PDB file of C-alpha atoms in Angstrom:
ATOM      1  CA  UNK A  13     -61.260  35.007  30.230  1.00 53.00           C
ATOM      2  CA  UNK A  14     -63.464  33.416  32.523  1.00 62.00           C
ATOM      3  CA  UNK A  15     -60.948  32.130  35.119  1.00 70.00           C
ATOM      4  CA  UNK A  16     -61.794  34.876  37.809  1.00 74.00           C
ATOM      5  CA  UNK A  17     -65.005  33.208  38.224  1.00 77.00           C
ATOM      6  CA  UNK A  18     -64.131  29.786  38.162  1.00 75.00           C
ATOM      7  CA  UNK A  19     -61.344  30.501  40.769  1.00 79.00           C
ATOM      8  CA  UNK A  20     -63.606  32.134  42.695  1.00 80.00           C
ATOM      9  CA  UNK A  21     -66.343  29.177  42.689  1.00 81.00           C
ATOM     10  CA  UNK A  22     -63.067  26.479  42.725  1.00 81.00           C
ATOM     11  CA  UNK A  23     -61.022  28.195  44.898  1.00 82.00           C
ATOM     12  CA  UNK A  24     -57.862  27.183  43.098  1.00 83.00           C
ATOM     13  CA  UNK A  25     -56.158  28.868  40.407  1.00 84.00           C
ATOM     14  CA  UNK A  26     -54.294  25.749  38.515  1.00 86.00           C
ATOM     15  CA  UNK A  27     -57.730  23.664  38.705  1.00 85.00           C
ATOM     16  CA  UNK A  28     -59.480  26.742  36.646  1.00 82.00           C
ATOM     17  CA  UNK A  29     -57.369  26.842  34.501  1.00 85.00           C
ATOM     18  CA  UNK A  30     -57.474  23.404  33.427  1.00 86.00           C
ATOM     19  CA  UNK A  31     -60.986  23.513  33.460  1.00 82.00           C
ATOM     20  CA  UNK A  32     -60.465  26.653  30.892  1.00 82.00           C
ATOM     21  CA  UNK A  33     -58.003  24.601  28.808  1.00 84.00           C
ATOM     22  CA  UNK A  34     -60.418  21.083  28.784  1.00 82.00           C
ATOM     23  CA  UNK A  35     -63.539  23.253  27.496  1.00 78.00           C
ATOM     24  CA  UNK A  36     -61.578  25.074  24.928  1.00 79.00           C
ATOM     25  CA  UNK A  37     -59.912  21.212  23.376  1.00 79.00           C
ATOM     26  CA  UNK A  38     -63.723  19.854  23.838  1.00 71.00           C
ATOM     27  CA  UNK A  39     -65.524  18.684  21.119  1.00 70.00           C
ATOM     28  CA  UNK A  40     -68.592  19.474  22.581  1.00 72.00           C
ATOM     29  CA  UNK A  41     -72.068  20.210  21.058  1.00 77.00           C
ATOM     30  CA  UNK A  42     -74.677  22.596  22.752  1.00 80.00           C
ATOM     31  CA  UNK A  43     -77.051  21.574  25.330  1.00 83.00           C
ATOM     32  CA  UNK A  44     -80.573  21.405  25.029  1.00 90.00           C
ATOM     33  CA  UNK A  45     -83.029  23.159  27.206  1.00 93.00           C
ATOM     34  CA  UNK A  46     -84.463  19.482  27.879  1.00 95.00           C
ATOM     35  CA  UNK A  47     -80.767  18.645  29.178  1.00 92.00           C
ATOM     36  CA  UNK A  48     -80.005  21.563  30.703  1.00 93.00           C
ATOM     37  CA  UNK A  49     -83.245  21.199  32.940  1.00 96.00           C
ATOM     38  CA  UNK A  50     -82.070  17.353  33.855  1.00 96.00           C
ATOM     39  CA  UNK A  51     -78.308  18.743  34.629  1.00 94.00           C
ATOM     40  CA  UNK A  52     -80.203  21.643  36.950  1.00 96.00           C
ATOM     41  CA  UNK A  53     -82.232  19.050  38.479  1.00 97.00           C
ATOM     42  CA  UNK A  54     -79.628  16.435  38.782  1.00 97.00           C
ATOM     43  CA  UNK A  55     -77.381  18.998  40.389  1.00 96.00           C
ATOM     44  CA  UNK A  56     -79.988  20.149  42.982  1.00 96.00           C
ATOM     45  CA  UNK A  57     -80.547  16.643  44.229  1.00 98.00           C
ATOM     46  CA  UNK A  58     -76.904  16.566  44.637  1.00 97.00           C
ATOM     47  CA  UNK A  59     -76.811  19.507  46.955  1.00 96.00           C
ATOM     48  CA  UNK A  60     -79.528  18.382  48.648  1.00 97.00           C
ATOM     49  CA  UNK A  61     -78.114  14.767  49.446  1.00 97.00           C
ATOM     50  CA  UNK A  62     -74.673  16.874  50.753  1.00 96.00           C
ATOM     51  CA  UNK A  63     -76.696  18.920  52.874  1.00 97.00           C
ATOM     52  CA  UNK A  64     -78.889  15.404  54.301  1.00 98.00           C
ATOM     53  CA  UNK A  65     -75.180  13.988  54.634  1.00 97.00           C
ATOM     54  CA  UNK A  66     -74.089  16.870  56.866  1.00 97.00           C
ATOM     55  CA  UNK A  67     -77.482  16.787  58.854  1.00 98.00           C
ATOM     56  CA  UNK A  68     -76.889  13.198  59.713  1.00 97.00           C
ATOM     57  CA  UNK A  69     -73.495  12.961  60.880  1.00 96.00           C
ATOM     58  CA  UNK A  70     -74.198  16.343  63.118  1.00 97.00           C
ATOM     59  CA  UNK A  71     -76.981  14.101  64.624  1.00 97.00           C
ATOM     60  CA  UNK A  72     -74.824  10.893  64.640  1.00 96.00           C
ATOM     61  CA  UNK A  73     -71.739  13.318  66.784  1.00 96.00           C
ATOM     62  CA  UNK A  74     -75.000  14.666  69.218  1.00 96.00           C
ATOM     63  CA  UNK A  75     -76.253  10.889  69.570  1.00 96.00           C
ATOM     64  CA  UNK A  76     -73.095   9.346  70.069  1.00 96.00           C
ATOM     65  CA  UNK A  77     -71.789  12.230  72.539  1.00 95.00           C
ATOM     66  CA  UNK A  78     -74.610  11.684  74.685  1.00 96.00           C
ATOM     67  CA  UNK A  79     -74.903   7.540  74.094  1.00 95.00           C
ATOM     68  CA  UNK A  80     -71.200   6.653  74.052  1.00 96.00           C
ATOM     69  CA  UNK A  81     -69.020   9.642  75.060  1.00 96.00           C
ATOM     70  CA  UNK A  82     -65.432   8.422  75.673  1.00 96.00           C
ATOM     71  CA  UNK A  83     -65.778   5.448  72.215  1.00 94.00           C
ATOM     72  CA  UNK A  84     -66.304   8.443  70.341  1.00 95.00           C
ATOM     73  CA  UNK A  85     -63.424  10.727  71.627  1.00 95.00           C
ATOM     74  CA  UNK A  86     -60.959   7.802  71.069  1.00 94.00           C
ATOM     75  CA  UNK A  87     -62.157   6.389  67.865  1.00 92.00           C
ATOM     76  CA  UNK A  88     -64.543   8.795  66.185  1.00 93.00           C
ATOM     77  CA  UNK A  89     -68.348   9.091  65.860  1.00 94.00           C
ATOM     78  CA  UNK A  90     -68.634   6.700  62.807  1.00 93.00           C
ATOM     79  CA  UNK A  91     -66.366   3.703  63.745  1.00 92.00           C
ATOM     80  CA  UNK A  92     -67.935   3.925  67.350  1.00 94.00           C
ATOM     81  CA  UNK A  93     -71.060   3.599  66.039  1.00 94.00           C
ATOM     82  CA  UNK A  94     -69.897   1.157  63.413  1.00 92.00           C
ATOM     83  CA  UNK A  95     -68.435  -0.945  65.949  1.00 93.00           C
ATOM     84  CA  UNK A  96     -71.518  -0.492  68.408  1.00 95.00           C
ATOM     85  CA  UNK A  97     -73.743  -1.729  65.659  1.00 94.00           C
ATOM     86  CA  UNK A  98     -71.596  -4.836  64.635  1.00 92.00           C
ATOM     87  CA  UNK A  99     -71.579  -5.851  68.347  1.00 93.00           C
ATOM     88  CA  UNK A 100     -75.076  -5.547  68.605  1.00 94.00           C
ATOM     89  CA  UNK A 101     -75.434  -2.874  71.371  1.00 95.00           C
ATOM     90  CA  UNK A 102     -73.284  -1.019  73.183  1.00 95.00           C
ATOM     91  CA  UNK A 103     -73.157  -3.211  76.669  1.00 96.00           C
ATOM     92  CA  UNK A 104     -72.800  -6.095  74.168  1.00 95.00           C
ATOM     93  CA  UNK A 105     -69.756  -4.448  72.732  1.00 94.00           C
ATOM     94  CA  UNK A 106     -68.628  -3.472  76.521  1.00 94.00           C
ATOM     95  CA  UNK A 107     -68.291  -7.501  77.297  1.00 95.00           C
ATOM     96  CA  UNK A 108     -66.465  -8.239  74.179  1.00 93.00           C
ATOM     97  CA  UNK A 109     -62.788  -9.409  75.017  1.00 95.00           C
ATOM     98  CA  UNK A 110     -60.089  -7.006  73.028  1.00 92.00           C
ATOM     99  CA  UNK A 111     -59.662  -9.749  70.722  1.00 91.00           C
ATOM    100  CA  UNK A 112     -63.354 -10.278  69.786  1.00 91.00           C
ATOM    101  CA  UNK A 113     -63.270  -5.916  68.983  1.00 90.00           C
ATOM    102  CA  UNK A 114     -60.553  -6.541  66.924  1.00 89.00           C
ATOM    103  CA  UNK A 115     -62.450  -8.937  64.829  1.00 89.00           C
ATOM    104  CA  UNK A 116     -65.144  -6.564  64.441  1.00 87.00           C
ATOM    105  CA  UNK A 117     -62.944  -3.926  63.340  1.00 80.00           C
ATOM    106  CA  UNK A 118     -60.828  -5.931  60.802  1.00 83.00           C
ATOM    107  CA  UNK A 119     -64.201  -8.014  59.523  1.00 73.00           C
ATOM    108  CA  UNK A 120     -64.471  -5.561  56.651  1.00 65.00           C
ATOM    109  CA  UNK A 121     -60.834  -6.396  55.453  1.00 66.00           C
ATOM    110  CA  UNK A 122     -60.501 -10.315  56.609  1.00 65.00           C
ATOM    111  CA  UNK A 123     -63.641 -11.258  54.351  1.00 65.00           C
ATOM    112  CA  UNK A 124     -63.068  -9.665  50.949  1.00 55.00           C
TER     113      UNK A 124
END
């Protein structure tokens, strides 16, 4: 069958097979070249947008290293910069009172 390959590109041997198992119950019709060329396409820009996702957070860990060192080693690179950007800057966000940071951090969660 073709579960080598799948567990090779999946790297697990339980997910293949149920990938195996769906396509075989599928009722399915063939794909046209039209949608096969949209899929292809589709599935490029995906790749592409995961590759631009890693890019940016590799420059958002440089940035925030150099800009805010010690936020980042306690609370990550994306709430510090989060947090940072809710305050306003980061010497805004320095003169906040622990209370007023809390705020910040729960806002998402308080005002659902």
């Amino acid at each position: 069958e073709q579960i080598p390959g799948l567990v090779e590109i999946l790297g697990d041997e339980e997910i293949a097979k149920r990938v195996v198992k769906a396509a075989k119950s599928s009722m399915g019709m063939d794909t046209s070249e039209q949608d096969m060329l949209n899929i292809i396409i589709f599935t490029d820009r995906m790749i592409s947008l995961a590759l631009y996702r890693k890019q940016l957070y590799s420059y958002l860990e440089e940035k925030m290293s150099t800009v805010a060192p010690n936020l980042s080693a306690l609370i990550g690179e994306t709430v510090a910069a989060r947090l940072i950007q809710k305050a306003g800057s980061l010497t805004s966000l320095a003169k906040c009172p622990a209370s007023t940071v809390q705020i910040l951090g729960a806002e998402k969660a308080l005002f659902r």
